[in-house]
XYZ file of C-alpha atoms in Angstrom:
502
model
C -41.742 -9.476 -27.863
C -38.459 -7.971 -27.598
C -36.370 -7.481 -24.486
C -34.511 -4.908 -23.339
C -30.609 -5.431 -22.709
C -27.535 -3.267 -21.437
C -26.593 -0.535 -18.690
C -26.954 -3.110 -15.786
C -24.170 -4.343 -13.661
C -24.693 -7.993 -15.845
C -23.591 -6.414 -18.341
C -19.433 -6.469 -17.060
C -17.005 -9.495 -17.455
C -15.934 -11.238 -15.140
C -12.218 -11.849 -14.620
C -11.570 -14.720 -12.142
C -8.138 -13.299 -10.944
C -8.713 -9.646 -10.349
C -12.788 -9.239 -9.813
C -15.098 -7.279 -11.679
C -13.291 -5.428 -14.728
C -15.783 -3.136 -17.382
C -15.710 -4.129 -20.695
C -12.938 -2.229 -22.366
C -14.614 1.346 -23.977
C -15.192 0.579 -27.477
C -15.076 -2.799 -27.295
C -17.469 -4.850 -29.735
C -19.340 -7.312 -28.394
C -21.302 -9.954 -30.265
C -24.161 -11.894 -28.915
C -24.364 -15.653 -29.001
C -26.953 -18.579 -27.601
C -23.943 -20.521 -26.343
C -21.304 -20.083 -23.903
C -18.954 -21.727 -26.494
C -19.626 -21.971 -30.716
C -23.517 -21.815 -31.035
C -25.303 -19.243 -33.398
C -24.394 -15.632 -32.759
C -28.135 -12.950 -32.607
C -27.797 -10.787 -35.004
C -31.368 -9.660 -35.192
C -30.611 -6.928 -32.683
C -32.066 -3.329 -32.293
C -30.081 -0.322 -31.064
C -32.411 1.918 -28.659
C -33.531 4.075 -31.476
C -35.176 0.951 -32.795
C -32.460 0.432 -35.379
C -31.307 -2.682 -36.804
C -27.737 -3.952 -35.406
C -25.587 -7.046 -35.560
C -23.473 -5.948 -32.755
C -23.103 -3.227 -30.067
C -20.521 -1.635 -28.295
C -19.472 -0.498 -25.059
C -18.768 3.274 -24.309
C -15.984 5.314 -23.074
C -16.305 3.658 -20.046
C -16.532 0.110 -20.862
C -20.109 -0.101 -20.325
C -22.990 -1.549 -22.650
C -25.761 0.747 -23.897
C -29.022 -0.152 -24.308
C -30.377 -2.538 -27.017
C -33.413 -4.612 -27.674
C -32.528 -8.581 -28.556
C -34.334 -11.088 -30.642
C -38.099 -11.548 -30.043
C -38.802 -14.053 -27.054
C -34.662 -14.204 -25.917
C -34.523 -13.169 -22.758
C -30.826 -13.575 -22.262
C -27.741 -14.446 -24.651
C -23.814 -14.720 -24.274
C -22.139 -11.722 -24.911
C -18.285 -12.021 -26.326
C -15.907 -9.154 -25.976
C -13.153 -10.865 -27.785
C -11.728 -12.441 -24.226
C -11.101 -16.206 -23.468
C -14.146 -16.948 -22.252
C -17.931 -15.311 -22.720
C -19.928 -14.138 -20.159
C -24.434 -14.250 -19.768
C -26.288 -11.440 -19.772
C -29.771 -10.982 -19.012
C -32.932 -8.575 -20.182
C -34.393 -6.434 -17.803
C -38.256 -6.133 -16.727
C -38.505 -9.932 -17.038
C -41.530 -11.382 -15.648
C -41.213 -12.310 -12.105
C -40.550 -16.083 -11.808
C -39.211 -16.982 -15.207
C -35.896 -18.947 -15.004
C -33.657 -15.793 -17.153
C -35.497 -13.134 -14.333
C -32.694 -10.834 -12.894
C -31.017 -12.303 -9.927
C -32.119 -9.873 -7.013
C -28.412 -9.518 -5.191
C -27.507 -7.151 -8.067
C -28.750 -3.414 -8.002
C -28.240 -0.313 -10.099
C -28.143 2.516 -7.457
C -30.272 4.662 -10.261
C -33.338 2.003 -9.887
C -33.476 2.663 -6.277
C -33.872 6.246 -7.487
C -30.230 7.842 -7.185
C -29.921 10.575 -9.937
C -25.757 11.119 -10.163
C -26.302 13.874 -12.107
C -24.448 15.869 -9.338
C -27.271 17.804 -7.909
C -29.795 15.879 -6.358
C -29.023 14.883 -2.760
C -28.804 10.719 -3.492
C -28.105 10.110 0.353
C -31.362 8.647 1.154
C -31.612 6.696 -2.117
C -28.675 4.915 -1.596
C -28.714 4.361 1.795
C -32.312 2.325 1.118
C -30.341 0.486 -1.586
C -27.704 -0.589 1.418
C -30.426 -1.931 3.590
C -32.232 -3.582 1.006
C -29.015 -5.435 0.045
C -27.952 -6.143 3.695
C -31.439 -7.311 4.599
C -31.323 -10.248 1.890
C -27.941 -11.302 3.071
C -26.249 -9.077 0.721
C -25.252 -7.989 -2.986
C -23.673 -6.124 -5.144
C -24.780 -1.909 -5.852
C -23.676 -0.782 -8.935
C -23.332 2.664 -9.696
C -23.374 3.761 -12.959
C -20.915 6.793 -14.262
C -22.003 10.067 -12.189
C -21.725 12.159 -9.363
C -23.554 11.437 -6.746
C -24.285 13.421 -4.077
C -23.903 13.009 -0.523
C -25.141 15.026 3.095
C -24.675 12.526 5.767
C -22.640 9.398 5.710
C -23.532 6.163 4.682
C -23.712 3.103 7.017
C -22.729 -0.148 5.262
C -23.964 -3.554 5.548
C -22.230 -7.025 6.013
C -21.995 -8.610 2.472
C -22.564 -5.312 0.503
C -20.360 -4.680 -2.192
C -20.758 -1.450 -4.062
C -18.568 -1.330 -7.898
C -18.693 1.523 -10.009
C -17.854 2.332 -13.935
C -14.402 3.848 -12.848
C -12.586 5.922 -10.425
C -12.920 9.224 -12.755
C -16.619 7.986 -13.817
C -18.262 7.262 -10.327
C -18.009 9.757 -7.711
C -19.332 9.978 -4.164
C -19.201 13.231 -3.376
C -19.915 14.180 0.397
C -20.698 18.140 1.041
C -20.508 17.706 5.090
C -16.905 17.879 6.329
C -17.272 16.017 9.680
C -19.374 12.929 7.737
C -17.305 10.428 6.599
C -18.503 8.688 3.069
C -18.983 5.102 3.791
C -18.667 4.063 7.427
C -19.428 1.027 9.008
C -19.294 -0.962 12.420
C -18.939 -4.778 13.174
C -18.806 -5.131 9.204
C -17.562 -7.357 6.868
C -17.301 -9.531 3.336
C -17.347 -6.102 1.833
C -15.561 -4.922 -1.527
C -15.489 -1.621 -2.868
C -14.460 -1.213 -6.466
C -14.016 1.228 -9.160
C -15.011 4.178 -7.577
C -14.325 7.753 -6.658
C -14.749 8.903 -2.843
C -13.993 12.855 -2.607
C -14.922 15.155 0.237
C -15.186 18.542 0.905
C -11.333 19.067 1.726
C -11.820 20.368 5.103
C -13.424 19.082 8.814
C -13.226 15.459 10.115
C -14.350 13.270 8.172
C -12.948 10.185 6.473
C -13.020 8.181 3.221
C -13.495 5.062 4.692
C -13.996 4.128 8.011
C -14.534 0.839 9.175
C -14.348 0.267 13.155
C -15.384 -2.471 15.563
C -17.091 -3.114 18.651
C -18.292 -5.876 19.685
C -17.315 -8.271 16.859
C -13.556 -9.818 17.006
C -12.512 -8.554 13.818
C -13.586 -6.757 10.568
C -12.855 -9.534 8.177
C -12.871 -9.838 4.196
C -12.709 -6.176 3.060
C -11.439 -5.674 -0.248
C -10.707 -1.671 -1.765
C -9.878 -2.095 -5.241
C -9.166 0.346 -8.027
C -10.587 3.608 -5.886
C -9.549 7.035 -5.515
C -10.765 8.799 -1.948
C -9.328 12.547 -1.607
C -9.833 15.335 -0.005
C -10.884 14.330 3.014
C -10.500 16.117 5.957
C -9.403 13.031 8.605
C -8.391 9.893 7.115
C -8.576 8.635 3.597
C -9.388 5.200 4.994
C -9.243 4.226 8.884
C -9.905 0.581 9.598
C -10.293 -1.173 12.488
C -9.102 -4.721 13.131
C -8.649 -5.713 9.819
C -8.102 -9.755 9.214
C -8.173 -11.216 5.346
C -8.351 -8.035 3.949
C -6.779 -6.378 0.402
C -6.447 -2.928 -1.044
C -5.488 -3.140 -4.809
C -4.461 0.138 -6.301
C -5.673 2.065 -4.245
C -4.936 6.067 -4.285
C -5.100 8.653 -1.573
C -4.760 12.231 -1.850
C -4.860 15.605 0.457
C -6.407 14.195 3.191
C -5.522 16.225 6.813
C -5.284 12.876 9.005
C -3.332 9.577 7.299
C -4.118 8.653 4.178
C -4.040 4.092 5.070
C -4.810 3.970 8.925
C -4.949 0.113 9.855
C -5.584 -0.092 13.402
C -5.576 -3.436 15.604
C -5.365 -1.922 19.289
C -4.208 -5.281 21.671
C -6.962 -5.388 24.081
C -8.605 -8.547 21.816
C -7.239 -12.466 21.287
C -7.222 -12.389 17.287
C -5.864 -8.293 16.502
C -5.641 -7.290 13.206
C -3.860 -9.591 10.561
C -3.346 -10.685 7.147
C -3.478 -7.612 5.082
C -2.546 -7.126 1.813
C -1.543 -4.041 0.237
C -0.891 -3.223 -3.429
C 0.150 -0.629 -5.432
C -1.158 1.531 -3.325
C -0.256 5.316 -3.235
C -0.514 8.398 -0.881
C 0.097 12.032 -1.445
C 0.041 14.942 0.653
C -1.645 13.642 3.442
C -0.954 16.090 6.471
C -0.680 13.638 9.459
C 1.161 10.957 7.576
C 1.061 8.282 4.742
C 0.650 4.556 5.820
C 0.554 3.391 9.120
C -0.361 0.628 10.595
C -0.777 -0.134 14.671
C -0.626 -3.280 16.317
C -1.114 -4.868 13.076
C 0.422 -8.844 12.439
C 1.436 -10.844 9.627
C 0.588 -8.390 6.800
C 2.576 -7.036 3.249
C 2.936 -4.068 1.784
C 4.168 -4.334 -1.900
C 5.062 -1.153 -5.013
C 3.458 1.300 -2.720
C 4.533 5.167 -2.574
C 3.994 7.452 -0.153
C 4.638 11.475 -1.320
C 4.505 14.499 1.085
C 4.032 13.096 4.611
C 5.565 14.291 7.880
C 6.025 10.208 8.416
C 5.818 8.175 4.697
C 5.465 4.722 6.918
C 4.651 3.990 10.553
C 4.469 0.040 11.867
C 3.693 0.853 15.253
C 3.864 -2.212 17.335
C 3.452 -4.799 14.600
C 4.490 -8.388 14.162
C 5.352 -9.956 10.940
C 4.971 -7.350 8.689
C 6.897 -6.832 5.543
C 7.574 -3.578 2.575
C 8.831 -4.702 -0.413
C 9.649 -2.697 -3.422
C 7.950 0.420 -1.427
C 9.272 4.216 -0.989
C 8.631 7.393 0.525
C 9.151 10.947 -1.102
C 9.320 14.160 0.464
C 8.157 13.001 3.702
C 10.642 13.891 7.329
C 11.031 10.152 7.946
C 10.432 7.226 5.245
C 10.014 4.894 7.564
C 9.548 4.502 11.142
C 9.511 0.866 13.155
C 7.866 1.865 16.779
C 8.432 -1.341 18.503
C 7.146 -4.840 17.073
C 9.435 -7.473 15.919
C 10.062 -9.143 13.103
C 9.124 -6.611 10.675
C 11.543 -6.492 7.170
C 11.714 -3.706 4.666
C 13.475 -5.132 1.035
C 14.334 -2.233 -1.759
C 12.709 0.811 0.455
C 14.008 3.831 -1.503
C 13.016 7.432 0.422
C 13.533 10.324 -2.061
C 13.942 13.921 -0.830
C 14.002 12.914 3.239
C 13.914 16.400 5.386
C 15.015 14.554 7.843
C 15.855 10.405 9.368
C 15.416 8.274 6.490
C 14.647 5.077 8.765
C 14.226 5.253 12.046
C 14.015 1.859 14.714
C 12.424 3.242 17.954
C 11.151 2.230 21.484
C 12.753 -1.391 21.280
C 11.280 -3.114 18.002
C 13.441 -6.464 17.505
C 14.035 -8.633 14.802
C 14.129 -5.725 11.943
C 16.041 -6.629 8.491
C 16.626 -4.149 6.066
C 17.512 -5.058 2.855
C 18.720 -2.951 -0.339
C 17.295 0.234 1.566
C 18.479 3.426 -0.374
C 18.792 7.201 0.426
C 18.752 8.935 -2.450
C 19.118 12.934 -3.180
C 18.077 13.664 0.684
C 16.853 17.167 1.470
C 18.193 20.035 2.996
C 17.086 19.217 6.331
C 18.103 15.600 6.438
C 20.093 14.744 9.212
C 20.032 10.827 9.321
C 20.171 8.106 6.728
C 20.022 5.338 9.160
C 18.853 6.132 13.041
C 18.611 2.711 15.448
C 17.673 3.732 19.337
C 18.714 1.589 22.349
C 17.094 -1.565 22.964
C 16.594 -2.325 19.083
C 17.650 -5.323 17.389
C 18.614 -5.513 13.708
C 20.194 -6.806 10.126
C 21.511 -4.673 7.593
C 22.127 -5.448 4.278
C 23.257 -3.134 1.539
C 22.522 0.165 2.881
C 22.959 2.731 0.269
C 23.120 6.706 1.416
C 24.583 10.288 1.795
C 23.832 11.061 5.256
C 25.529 9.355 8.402
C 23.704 7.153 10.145
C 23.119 6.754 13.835
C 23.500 4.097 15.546
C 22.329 2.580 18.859
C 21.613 -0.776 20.135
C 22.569 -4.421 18.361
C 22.795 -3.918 14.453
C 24.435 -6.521 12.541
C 25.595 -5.136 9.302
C 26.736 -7.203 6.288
C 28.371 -4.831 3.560
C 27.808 -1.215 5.472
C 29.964 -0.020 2.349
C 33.028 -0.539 3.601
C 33.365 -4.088 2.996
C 32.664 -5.125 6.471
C 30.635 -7.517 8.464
C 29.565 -6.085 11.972
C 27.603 -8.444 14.077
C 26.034 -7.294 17.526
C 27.950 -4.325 17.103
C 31.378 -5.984 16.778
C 33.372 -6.178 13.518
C 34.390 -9.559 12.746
C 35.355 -8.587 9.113
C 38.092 -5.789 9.045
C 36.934 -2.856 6.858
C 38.778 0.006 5.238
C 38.100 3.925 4.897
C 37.898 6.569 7.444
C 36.565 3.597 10.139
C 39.315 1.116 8.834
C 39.835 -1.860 11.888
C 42.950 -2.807 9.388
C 45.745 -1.585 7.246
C 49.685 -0.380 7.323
C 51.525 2.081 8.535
C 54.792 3.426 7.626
C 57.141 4.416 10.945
C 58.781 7.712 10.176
C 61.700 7.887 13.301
C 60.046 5.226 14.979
C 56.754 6.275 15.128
C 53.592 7.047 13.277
C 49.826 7.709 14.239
C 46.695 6.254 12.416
C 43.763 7.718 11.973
C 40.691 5.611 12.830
C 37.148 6.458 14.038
C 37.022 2.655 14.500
C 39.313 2.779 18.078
C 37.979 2.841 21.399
C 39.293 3.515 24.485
C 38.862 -0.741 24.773
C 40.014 -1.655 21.246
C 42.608 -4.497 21.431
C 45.022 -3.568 18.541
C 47.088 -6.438 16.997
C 50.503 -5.092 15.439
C 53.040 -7.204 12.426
C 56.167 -5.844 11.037
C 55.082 -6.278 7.223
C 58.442 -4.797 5.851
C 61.613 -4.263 8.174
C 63.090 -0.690 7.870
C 65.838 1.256 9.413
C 66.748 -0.505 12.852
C 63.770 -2.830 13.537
C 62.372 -2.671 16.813
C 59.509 -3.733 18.504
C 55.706 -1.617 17.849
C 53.619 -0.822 20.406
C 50.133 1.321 20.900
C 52.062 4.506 22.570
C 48.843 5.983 23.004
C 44.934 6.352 21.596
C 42.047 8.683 21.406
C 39.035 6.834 20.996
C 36.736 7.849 18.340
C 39.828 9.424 16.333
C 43.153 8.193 16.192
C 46.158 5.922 17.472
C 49.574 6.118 17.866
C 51.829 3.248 17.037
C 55.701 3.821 18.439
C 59.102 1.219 18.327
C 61.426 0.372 20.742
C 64.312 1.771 18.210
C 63.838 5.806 17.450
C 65.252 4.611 13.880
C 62.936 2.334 13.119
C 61.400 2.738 9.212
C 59.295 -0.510 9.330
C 56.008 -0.873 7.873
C 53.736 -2.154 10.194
C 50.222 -4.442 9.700
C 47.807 -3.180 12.213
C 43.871 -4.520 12.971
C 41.823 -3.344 15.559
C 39.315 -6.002 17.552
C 36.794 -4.834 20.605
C 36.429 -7.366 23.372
C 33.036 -9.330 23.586
């Protein structure tokens, strides 16, 4: 008796350091009885009862359907990768020792069409519970649209993987259900799939929240596309030990990455891990995360947002390589400490670049450039009173504004400010050092460095006409001062550097 093979979720390799991958489309892949050397089956059938040697996958990396030697009830398959991988027949007997393991599940066998018509809500949903029941497993959907009226609730354990983000699509019809929703959840990981809404109403992609549980641990989003969604792409709540791998998010009317950890628990939310994750034209606002601890964002891009990032009370959180397009403000820091943004590039800002608000401490910004900033831009650089912060390499067109302690190294100037006092003179139009040549005894400097409590240190560099003594004759802060000798004849150059009291 021959068996019948292919168009299960066995049937995709397994790669140890990023999850489940398809098969590559087209890829050849030879059957073998051992994982390594052995004797490779080449008494195959195709399903047209055929005669084959090999098969191979289709344009989306899955396997079709073939019938294997008589009595074989499973065989390594080799796709040309380091390492083979088993693969079982289906409609085993019940019992044997090669029978399908029950945590996986086609979607389709629980009676979901995809064929973008029939309402599958009910047929997955059964395929959820079933899976949750048992402890858990893994849904696989093969390439389709499936159709969606009401959201579905997710279970502890369940992972769902698809045959690609333009293959598999979940598409919901009601605009105030979200798609996949879930409370007190966790050890979840959604992969390779599409998640699209109406493009209107309230609901979300995602939406994860919890109640009663003290966090919503282990969630993993990889390699999915959610859009058009009328609240959130993805809204979690209390997210610990969770990743989201290239992820993207489009035209969604709330945020498109919502992480929210309010503090009214012990743990919060912490240990995130965001990748390559993009946003575009998301109404509300890009990524933002609330109350959120000891979490990284890395080569993310937000596009179109009123606010491109928003750490809103977080601890320990860090950007690197990240950037913001066409949004009012790149970045905003509401509070928190100790978060650091390293190469943040905005692009197109209608308004403050970065922004450090309502008294967040222990900021560092590193390499952070403003480039081509729109029309409305007003603010490279804006720190409020009551912040705390390091600045290293700032790059940008617009002036900056700035308001309680920022220690600068390099501003551009060749300066080093620290807690808003220069201790490394710098040049340009807020130079705290340079010369000045006395025309009839006198000359005036201009400086937006002075203050009405500057202490300004005066050297005759080169003697000049009949040398007298310089003196500060008189100053307006913010602009200028005027440096005057004791002789009216005096032609001296004179060394000047300006110092403000601690």
């Amino acid at each position: 008796m021959r068996y019948e093979y292919g168009r299960g979720i066995g049937d995709y390799v397994v790669r140890p350091a990023d999850g489940l991958w398809s098969v590559a489309a087209g890829q050849v892949i030879t059957l073998w009885d051992a994982a390594d050397g052995g004797t490779q089956y080449t008494d195959l059938q195709d399903a047209s009862g055929a005669a084959v040697t090999e098969v191979r996958a289709d344009e989306y990396g899955a396997l079709p359907r073939w019938l294997g030697p008589d009595g074989v009830t499973g065989m390594w398959a080799d796709a040309g990768g380091p390492a083979r991988v088993w693969v079982e027949a289906h409609a085993v007997t019940a019992g044997s020792a090669s029978s399908t393991p029950p945590d996986w599940l086609n979607v389709k066998d629980a009676g979901a069409r995809g064929d973008g018509v029939t309402d599958d809500t009910a047929a997955i949903q059964t395929a959820i519970n079933a899976a949750g029941t048992t402890g858990g497993g893994t849904l696989y959907f093969p390439a389709g649209r499936y159709i969606l009226t009401a959201a579905l609730t997710w279970a502890s354990g369940v992972n769902a993987v698809g045959a690609g983000p333009r293959a598999t699509i979940l598409q919901s019809t009601d605009p105030n259900k979200d798609c996949i929703t879930g409370t007190d959840v966790g050890s979840i990981t959604l992969e390779r799939l599409q998640l699209s809404g109406p493009g209107r109403g309230f609901g979300s992609g995602i939406r994860f929240t919890r109640f009663s549980a003290p966090s919503t641990p282990s969630v993993s989003v990889r390699d999915v596309l959610i859009q058009s969604w009328g609240g959130d792409g993805i809204f979690c709540h209390q997210l610990a030990g969770a990743v989201l791998h290239r992820v993207r998010v489009r035209t969604c009317g709330g945020v498109g990455v919502h992480a929210q950890a309010p503090q009214d628990t012990v743990l919060g939310g912490a240990s995130v891990s965001m990748t390559a994750v993009s946003v575009e034209g998301c109404v509300t606002g890009g990524i933002w995360l609330e109350g959120m601890a000891y979490s990284s964002l890395s080569a993310c891009a937000v596009q179109g947002a009123p606010v491109g990032y928003r750490l809103d009370t977080c601890t320990g959180v860090s950007l690197t390589s990240c950037g913001a397009e066409q949004c009012t403000t790149g970045l905003e820091v509401y509070g928190g400490k100790g978060v650091t943004a390293i190469g943040f590039t905005t692009k197109g800002s209608d308004g403050t670049s970065v922004w450090l608000t309502n008294g967040a401490v222990g900021v560092v910004l590193a390499g952070v450039t403003e480039v081509a900033p729109g029309s409305g831009a007003t603010t490279c650089l804006r720190t409020d009173t009551g912040t705390v912060s390091t600045v290293l390499g700032l790059s940008g067109s617009k002036p900056n504004a700035l308001s309680g302690t920022v220690n600068r190294l390099d501003p551009g100037d060749g300066s080093i400010v620290l807690a808003g006092r220069s201790v490394v003179p710098s040049g340009g139009t807020a130079a705290r050092m340079g010369t000045a040549v006395l025309a009839a005894g006198t000359v005036t400097v201009n400086t937006t460095a002075v203050t009405a409590t500057s202490v300004i240190m005066l050297a005759i560099q080169t003697p000049g006409g009949t040398v007298g003594a310089p003196y500060v004759n008189a100053r307006t802060a913010g602009t200028s001062f005027t440096i005057k000798s004791t002789s009216a004849s005096d032609a001296s150059t004179v060394g000047w550097r300006i110092l403000d009291p601690s």
